[in-house]
Tab-separated table of C-alpha atoms and ligand atoms in Angstrom:
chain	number	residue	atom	x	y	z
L	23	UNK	CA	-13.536	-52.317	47.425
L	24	UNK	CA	-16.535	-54.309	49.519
L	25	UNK	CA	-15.826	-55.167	52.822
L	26	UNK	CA	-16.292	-58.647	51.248
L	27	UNK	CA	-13.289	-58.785	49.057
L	28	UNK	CA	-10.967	-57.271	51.168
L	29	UNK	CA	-12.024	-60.353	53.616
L	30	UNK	CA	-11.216	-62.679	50.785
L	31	UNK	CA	-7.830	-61.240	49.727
L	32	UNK	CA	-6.726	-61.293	53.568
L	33	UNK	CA	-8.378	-64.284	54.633
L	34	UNK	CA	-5.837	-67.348	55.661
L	35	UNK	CA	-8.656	-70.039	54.372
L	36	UNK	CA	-8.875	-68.488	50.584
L	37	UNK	CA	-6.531	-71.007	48.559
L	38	UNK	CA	-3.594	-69.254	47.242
L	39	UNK	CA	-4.815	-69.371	43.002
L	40	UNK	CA	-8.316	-68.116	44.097
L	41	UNK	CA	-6.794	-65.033	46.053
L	42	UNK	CA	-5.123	-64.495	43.006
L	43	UNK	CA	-7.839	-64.549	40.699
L	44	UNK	CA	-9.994	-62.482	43.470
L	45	UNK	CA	-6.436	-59.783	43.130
L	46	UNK	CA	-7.182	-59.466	39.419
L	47	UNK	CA	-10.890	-58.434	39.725
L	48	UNK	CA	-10.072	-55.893	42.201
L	49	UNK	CA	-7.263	-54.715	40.260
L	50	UNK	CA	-9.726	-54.729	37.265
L	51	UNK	CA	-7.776	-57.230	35.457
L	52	UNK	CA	-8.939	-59.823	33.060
L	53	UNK	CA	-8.921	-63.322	33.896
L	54	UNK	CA	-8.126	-65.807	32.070
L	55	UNK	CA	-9.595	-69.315	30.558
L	56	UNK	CA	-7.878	-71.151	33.190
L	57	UNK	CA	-8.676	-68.874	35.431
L	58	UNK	CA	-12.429	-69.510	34.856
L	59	UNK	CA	-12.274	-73.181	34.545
L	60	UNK	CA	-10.732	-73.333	37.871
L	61	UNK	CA	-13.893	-70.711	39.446
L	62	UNK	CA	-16.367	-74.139	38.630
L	63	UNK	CA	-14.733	-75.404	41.864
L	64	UNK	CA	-14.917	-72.443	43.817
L	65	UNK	CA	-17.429	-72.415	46.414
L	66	UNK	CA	-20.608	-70.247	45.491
L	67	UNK	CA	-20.373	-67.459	48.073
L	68	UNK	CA	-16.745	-66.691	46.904
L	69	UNK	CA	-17.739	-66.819	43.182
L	70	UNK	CA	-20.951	-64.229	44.620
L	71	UNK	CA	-18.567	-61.869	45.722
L	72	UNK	CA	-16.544	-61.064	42.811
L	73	UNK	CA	-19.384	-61.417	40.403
L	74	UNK	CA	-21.453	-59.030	42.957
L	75	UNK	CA	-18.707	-56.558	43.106
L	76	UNK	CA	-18.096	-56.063	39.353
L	77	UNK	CA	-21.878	-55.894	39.247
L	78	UNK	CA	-22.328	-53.230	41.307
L	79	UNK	CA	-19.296	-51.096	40.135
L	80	UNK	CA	-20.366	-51.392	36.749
L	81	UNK	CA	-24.291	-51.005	37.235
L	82	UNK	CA	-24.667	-50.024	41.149
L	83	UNK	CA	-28.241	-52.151	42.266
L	84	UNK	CA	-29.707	-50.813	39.349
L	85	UNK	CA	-31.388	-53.811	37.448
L	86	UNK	CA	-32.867	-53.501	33.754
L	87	UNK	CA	-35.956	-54.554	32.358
L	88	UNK	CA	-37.944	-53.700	29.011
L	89	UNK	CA	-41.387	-54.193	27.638
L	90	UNK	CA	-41.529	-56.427	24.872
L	91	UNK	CA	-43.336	-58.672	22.853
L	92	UNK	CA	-42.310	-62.362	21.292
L	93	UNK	CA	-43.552	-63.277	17.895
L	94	UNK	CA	-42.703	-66.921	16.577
L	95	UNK	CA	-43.744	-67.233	12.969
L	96	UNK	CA	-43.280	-70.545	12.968
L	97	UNK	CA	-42.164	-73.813	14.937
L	98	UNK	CA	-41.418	-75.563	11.854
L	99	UNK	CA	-37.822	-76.380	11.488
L	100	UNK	CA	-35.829	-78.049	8.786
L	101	UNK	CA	-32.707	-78.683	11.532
L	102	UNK	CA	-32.646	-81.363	13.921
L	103	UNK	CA	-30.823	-79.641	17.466
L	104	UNK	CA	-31.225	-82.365	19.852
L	105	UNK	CA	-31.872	-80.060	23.151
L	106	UNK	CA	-34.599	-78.623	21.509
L	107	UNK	CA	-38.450	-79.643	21.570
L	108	UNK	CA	-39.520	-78.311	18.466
L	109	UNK	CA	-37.615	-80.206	16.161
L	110	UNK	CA	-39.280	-83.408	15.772
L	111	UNK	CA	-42.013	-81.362	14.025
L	112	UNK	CA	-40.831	-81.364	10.916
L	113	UNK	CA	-41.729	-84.723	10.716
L	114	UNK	CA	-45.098	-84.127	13.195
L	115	UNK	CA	-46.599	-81.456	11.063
L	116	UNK	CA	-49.336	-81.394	13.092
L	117	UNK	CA	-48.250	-80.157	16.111
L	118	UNK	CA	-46.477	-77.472	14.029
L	119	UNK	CA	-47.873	-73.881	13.745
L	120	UNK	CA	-47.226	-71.331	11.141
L	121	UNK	CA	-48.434	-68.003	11.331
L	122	UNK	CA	-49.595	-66.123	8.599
L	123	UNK	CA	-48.210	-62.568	7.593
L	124	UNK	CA	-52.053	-60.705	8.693
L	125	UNK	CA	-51.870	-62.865	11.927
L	126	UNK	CA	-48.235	-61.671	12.585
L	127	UNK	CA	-49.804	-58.040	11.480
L	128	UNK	CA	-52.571	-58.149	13.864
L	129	UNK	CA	-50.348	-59.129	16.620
L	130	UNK	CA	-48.824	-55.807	15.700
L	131	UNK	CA	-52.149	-54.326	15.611
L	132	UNK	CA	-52.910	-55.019	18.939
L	133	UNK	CA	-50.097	-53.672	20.277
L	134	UNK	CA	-50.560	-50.266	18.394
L	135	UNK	CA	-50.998	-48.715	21.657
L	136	UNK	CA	-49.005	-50.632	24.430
L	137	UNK	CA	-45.879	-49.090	25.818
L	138	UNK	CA	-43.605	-51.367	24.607
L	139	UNK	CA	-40.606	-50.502	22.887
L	140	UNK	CA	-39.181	-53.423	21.420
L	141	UNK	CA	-40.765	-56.858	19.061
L	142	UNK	CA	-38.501	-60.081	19.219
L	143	UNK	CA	-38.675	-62.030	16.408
L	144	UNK	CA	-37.611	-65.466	16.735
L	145	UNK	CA	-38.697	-69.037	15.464
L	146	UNK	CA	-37.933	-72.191	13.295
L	147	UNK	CA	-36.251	-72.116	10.190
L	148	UNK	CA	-39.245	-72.586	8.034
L	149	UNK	CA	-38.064	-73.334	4.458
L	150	UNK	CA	-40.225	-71.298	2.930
L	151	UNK	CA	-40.334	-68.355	4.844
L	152	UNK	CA	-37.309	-66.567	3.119
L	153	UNK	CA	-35.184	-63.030	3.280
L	154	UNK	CA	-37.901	-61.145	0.724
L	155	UNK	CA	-40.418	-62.437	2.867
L	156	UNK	CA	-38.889	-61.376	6.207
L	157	UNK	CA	-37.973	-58.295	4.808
L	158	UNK	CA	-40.863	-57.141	4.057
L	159	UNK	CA	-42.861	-58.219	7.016
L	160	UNK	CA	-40.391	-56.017	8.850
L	161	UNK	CA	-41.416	-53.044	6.779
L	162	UNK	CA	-44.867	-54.096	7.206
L	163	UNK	CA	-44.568	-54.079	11.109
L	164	UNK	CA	-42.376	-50.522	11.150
L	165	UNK	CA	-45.453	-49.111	9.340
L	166	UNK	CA	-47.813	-50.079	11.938
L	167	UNK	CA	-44.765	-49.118	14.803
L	168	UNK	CA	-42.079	-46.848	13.303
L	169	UNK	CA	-40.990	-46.248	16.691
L	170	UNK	CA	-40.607	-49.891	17.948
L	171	UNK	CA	-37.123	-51.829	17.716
L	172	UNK	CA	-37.049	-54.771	15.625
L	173	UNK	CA	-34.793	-57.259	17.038
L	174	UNK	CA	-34.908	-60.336	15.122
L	175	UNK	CA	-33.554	-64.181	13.188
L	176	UNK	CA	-30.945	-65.874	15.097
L	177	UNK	CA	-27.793	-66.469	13.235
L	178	UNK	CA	-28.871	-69.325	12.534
L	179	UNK	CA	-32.023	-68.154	10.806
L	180	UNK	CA	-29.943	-65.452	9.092
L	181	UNK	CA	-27.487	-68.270	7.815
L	182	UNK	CA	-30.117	-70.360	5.991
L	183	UNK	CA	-31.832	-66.898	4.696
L	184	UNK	CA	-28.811	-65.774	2.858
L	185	UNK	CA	-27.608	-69.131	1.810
L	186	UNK	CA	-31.191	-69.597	0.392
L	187	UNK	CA	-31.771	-66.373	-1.783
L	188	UNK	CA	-27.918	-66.790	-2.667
L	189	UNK	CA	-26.706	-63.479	-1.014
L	190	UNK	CA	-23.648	-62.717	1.089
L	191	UNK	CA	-24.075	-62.109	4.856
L	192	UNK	CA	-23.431	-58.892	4.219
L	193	UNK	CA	-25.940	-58.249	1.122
L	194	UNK	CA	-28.949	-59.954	3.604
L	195	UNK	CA	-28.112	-57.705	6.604
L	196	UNK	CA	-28.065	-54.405	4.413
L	197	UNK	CA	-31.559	-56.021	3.232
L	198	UNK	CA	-33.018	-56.782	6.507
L	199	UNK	CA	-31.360	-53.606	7.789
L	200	UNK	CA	-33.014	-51.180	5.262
L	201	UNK	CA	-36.272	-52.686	5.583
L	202	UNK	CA	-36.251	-51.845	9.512
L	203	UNK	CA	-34.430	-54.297	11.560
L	204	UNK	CA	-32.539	-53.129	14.081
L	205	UNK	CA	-30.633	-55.420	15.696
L	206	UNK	CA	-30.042	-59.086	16.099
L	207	UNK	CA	-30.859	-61.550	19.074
L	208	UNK	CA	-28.414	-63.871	20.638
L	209	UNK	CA	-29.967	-67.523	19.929
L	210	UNK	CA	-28.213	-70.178	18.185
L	211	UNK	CA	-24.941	-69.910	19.598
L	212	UNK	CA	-25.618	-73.038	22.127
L	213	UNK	CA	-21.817	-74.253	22.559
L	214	UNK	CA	-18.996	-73.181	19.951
L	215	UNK	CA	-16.630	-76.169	20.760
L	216	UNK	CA	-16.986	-78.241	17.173
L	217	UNK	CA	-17.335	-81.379	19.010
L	218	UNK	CA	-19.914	-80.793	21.401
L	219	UNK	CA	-21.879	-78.752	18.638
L	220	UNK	CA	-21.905	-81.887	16.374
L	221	UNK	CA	-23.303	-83.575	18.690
L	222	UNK	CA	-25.420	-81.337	19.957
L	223	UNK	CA	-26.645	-79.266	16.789
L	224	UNK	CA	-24.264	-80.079	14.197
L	225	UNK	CA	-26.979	-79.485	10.643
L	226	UNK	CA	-26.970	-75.554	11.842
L	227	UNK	CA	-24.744	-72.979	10.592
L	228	UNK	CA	-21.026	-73.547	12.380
L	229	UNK	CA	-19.713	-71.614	15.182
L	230	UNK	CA	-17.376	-69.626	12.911
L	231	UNK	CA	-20.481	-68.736	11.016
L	232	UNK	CA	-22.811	-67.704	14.217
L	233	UNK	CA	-19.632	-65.514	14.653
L	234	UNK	CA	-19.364	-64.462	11.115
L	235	UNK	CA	-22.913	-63.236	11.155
L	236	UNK	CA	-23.010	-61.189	14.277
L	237	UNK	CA	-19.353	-59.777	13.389
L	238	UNK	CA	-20.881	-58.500	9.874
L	239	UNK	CA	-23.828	-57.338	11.816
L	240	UNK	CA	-21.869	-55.137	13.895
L	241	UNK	CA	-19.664	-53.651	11.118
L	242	UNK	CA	-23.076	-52.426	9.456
L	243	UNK	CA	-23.834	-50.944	13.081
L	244	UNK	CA	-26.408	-53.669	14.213
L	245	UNK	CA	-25.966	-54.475	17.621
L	246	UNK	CA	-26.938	-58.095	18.884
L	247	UNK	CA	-26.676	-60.030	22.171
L	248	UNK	CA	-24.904	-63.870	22.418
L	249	UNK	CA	-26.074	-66.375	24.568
L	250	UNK	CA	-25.068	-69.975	25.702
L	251	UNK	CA	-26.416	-73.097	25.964
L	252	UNK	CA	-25.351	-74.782	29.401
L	253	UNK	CA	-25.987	-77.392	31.570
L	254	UNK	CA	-26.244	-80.674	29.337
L	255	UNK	CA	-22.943	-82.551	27.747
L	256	UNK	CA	-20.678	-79.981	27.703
L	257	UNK	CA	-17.865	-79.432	30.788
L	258	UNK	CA	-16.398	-76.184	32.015
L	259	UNK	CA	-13.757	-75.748	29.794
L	260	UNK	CA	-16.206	-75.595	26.584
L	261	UNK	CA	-18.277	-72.658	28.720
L	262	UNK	CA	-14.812	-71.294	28.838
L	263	UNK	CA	-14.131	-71.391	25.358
L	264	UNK	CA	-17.483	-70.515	24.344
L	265	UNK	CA	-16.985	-67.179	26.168
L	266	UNK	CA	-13.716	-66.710	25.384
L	267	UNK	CA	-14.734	-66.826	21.223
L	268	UNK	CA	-17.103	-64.075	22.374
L	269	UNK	CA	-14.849	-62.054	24.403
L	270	UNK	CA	-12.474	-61.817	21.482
L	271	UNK	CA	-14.604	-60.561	19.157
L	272	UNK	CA	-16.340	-58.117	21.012
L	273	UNK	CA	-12.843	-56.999	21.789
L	274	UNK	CA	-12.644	-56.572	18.074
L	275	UNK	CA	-16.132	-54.826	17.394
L	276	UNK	CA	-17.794	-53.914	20.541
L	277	UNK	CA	-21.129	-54.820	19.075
L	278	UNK	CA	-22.773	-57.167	21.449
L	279	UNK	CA	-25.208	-55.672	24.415
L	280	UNK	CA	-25.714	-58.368	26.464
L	281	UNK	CA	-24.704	-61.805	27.319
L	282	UNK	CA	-27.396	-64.501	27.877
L	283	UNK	CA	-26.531	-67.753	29.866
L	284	UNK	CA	-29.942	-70.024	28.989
L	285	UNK	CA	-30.274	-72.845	31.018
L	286	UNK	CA	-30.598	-76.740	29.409
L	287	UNK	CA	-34.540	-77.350	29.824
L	288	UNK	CA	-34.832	-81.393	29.157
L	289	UNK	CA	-38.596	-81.605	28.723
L	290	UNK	CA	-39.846	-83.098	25.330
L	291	UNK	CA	-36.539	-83.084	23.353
L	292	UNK	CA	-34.032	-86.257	22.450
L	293	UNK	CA	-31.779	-85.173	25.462
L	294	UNK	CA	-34.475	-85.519	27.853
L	295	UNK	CA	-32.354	-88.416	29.671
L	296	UNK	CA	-29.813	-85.673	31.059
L	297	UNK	CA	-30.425	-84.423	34.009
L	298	UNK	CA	-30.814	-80.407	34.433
L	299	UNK	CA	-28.265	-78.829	36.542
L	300	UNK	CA	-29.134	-77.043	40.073
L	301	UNK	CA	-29.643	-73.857	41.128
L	302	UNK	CA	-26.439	-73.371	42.617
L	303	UNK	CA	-25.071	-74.272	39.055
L	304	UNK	CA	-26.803	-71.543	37.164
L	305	UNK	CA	-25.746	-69.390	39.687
L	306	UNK	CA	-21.823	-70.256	39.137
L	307	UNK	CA	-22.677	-69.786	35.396
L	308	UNK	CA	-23.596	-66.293	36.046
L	309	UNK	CA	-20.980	-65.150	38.269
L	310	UNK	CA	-18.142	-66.666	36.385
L	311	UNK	CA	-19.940	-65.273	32.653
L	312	UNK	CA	-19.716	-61.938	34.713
L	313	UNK	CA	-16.043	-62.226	35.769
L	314	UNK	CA	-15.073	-63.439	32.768
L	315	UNK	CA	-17.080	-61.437	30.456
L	316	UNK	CA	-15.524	-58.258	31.448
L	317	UNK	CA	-16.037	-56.189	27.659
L	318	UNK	CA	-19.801	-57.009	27.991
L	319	UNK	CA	-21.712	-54.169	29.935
L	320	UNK	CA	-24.727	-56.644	30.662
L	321	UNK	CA	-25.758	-60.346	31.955
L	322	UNK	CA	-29.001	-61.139	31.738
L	323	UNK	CA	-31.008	-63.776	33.236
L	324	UNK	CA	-34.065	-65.091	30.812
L	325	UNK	CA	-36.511	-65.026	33.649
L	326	UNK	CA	-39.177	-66.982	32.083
L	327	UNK	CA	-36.704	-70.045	32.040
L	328	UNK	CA	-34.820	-70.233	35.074
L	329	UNK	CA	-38.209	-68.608	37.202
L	330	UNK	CA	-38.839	-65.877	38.920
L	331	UNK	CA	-37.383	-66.986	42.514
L	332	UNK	CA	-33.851	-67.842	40.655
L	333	UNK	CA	-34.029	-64.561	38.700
L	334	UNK	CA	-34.398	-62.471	41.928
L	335	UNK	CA	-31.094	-64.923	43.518
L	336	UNK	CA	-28.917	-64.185	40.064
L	337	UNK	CA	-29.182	-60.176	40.238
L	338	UNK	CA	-26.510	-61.015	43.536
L	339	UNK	CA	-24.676	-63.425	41.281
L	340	UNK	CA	-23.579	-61.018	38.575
L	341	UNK	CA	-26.792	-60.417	36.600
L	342	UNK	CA	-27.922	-56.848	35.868
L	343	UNK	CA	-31.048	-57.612	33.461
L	344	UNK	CA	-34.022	-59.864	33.764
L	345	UNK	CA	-35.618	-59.089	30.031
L	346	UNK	CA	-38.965	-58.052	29.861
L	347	UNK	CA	-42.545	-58.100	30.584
L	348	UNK	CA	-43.469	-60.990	27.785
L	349	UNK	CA	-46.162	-62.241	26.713
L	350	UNK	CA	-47.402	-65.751	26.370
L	351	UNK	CA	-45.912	-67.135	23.031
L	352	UNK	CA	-42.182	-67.926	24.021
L	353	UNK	CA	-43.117	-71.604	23.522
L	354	UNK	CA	-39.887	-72.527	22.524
L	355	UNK	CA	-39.150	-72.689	26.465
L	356	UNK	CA	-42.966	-74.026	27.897
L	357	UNK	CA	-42.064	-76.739	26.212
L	358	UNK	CA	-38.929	-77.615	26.616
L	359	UNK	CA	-40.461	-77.350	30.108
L	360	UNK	CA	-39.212	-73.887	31.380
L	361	UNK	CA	-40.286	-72.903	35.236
L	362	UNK	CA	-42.566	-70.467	33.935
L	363	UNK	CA	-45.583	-71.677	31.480
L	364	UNK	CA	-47.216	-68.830	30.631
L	365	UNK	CA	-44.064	-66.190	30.794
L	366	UNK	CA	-45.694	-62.505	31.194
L	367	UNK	CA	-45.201	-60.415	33.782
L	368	UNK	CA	-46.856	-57.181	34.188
L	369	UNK	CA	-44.456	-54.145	34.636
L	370	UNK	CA	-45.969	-53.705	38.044
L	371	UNK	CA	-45.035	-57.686	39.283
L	372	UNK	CA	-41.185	-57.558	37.934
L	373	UNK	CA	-41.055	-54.083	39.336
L	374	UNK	CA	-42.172	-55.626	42.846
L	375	UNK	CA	-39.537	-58.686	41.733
L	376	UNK	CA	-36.471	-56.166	41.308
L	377	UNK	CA	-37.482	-54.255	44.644
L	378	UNK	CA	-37.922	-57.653	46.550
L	379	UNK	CA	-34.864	-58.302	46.587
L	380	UNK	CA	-33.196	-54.683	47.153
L	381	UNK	CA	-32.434	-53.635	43.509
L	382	UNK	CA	-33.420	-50.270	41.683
L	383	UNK	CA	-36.204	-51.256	38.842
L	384	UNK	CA	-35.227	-49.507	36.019
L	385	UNK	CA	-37.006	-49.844	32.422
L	386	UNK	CA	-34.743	-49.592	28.957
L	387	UNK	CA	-35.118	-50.034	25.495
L	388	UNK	CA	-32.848	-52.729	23.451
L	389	UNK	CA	-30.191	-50.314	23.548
L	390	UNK	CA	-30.066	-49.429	27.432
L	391	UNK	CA	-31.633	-46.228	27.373
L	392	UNK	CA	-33.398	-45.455	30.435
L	393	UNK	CA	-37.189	-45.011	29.555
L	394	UNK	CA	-38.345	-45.109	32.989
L	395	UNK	CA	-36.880	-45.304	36.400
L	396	UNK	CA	-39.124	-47.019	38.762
L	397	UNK	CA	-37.166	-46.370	42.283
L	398	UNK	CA	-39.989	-44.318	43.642
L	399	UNK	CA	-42.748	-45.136	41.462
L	400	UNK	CA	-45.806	-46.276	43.300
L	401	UNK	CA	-48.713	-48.123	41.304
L	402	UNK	CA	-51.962	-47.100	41.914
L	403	UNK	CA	-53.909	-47.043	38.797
L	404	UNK	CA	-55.517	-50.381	37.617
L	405	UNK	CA	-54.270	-49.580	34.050
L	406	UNK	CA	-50.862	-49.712	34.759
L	407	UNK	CA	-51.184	-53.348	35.926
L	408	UNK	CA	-52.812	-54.103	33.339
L	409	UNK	CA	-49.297	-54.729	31.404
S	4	V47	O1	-30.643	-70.874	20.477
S	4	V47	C1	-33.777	-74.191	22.667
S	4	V47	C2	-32.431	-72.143	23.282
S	4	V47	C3	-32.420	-70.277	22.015
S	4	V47	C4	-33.824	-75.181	24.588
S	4	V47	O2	-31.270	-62.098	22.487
S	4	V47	C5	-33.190	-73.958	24.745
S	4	V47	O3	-32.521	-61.150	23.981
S	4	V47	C6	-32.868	-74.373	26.951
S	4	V47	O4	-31.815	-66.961	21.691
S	4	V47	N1	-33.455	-75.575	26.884
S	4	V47	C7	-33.270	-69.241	21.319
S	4	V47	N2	-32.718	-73.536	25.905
S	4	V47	C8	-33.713	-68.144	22.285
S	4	V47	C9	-32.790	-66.970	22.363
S	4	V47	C10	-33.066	-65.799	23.238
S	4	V47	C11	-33.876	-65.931	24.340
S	4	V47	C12	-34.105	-64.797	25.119
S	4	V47	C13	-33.558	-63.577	24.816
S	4	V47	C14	-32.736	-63.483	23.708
S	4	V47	C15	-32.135	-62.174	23.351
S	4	V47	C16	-32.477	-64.601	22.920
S	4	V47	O5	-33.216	-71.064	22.885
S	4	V47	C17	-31.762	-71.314	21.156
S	4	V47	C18	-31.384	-72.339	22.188
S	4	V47	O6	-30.137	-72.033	22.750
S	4	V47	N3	-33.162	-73.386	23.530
S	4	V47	N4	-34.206	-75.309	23.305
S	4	V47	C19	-33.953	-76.022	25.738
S	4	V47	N5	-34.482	-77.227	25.664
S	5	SF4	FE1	-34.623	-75.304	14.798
S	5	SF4	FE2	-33.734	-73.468	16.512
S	5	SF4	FE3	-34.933	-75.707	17.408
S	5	SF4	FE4	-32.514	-75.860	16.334
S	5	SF4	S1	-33.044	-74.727	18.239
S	5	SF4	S2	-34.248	-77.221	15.875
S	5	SF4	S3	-32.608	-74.293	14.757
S	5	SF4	S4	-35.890	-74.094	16.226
């Protein structure tokens, strides 16, 4: 036990339900909803120390990182979320893009040669871009990199997919699957409390369907990641319950990798009138996800929304993983007015990042493997800079 919590579960000053709570992480015990609900009023430095120590007995200071790419077919959406600034552009066509299958190809092309070891696939729900089409844009992209990991379509995306060519969850993921994806991201979950996701989100596939999805997913041995939408209408207790939904089912499947708190960005959307939360609220978010979370080996912070200074505070805050070196297309996030405009970092700057702030740089794939460990690794040559 740290030096830290020991000090908590003997101080005098700790209130009597947080020593408790504090009792259960050290015994390794799970908390509960209430539990969690009640860590919102905890002070940050208390909720640090848990989160820090179940951080670093799970994952020591080693912090993860991989080299990927974004492509975002299109921005053109045929649902309305309210939090989200591309989806008046259904009706604005023309600040819509659409990519076509040889511009998503070269992408691929020009990448032929990079280190990277994973594509993220992730846009709109274009309603004409369907599963055939997917699917074989997949194939088309492991031809050019049979190596890389495909990790792509939200549930959300999924959802309208099957619903569209008429096909069972389970019939479009044994599709996608045998075409070469590999796994699944974690958008579209935002909040799973009906209420707040009608007013939210509420033309997208339900929360029982996000879950649906990602459970079939995982029975057909793709992995995916969940995330959550905080920091706009919703209170505690639906965080709670949004985690809690997850909890139980990876309890049931084991499937997810990661869990990915994303931060409310309120630039250019129809809930631009809410104020975003502070910095020492996305830092409670992390630390209780990571107390709470306790079946999920991995938080991760999405770097390119939150910025680079809050990144480096979360990895003492629970968070293990600050994604990867990305390049400049993410523009789901620029404009909804994300800290970092033009998100890439070159392996060389989030290496310096993680060792900033005392951590052990270490590169994966989607899966966790180690590809590189960067403890000792000095840059020299211009070339490795260079992405
Ligand atoms: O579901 C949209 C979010 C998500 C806003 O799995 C917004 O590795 C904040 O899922 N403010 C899609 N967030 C992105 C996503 C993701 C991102 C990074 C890594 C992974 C992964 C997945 O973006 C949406 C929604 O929750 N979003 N608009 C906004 N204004
Ligand atoms: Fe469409 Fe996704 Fe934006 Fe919702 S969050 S409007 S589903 S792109």
């Amino acid at each position: 036990m740290t030096n830290y919590l020991f000090t908590i579960l003997n101080s005098k000053s700790t209130p009597e339900d947080l020593k408790s709570i504090a009792q259960k992480v050290a015994n390794n015990e799970r908390i509960t909803i209430e539990d969690g609900v009640r860590l919102f009023d905890a002070d940050l430095p208390f909720l640090g120390v848990l989160a820090n120590y179940i951080r670093e007995s799970k994952h020591q200071d080693f912090t993860y990182f991989n080299r990927n790419i974004h492509i975002e077919p299109t921005n053109i959406c045929v649902f309305d979320c309210k939090f989200c600034s591309y989806s008046k552009l259904l009706k604005h066509k023309t600040e819509g893009w659409e990519l076509s299958e040889d511009e998503i190809l070269d992408k691929m092309r020009e990448y032929k040669d990079q280190p990277i070891t994973e594509v993220h696939i992730v846009g709109g729900v274009h309603p004409k871009m369907g599963l055939n089409y997917f699917a074989s844009l997949i194939k088309k992209i492991k031809e050019i990199r049979p190596d890389i990991h495909v990790k792509a379509f939200t549930a959300v995306e999924l959802d309208y997919m099957c619903r569209k060519a008429k096909v069972s969850y389970e019939e479009g993921l044994s599709i996608l699957k045998e075409h070469g994806q590999d796994s699944l991201p974690g958008g579209g979950a935002e909040i799973f409390d009906e209420a707040i996701r009608e007013q939210i989100c509420k033309d997208k596939c339900t929360s029982d369907q996000w879950l649906d999805i990602h459970e079939t997913a995982h029975k057909l041995g793709m992995p995916s990641n969940a995330t959550m939408l905080y920091g706009h209408i919703e209170e505690p207790k639906h965080l709670m319950d949004h985690m809690n939904r997850l909890r139980n089912l990876q309890d049931k499947t084991g499937g997810f990798n990661t869990f990915i708190p994303l931060k409310f960005r309120n630039g250019e959307n129809q809930m631009s009138h809410i104020a975003e939360v502070s910095v020492i609220y996305d830092l409670k978010v992390y630390a209780i996800s990571r107390i709470f979370m306790d079946n999920f080996s991995h938080i991760k912070a999405y770097w390119p929304m939150i910025g680079r200074n809050t990144a480096q505070l979360s990895l003492s805050y629970g968070v293990n993983d600050i994604d990867g070196t990305i390049d400049d297309t993410t523009k789901i996030y620029s404009m909804a007015g994300a800290e970092e405009q033009t998100p890439t970092l070159s392996t060389q700057q989030l290496v310096d990042l993680i060792k900033n702030v005392k951590r052990h740089p270490i590169e994966r794939d989607t899966l966790y493997k180690v590809v590189k460990d960067y403890k000792d690794v000095e840059f020299k040559s211009s070339e490795e800079k260079s992405y």
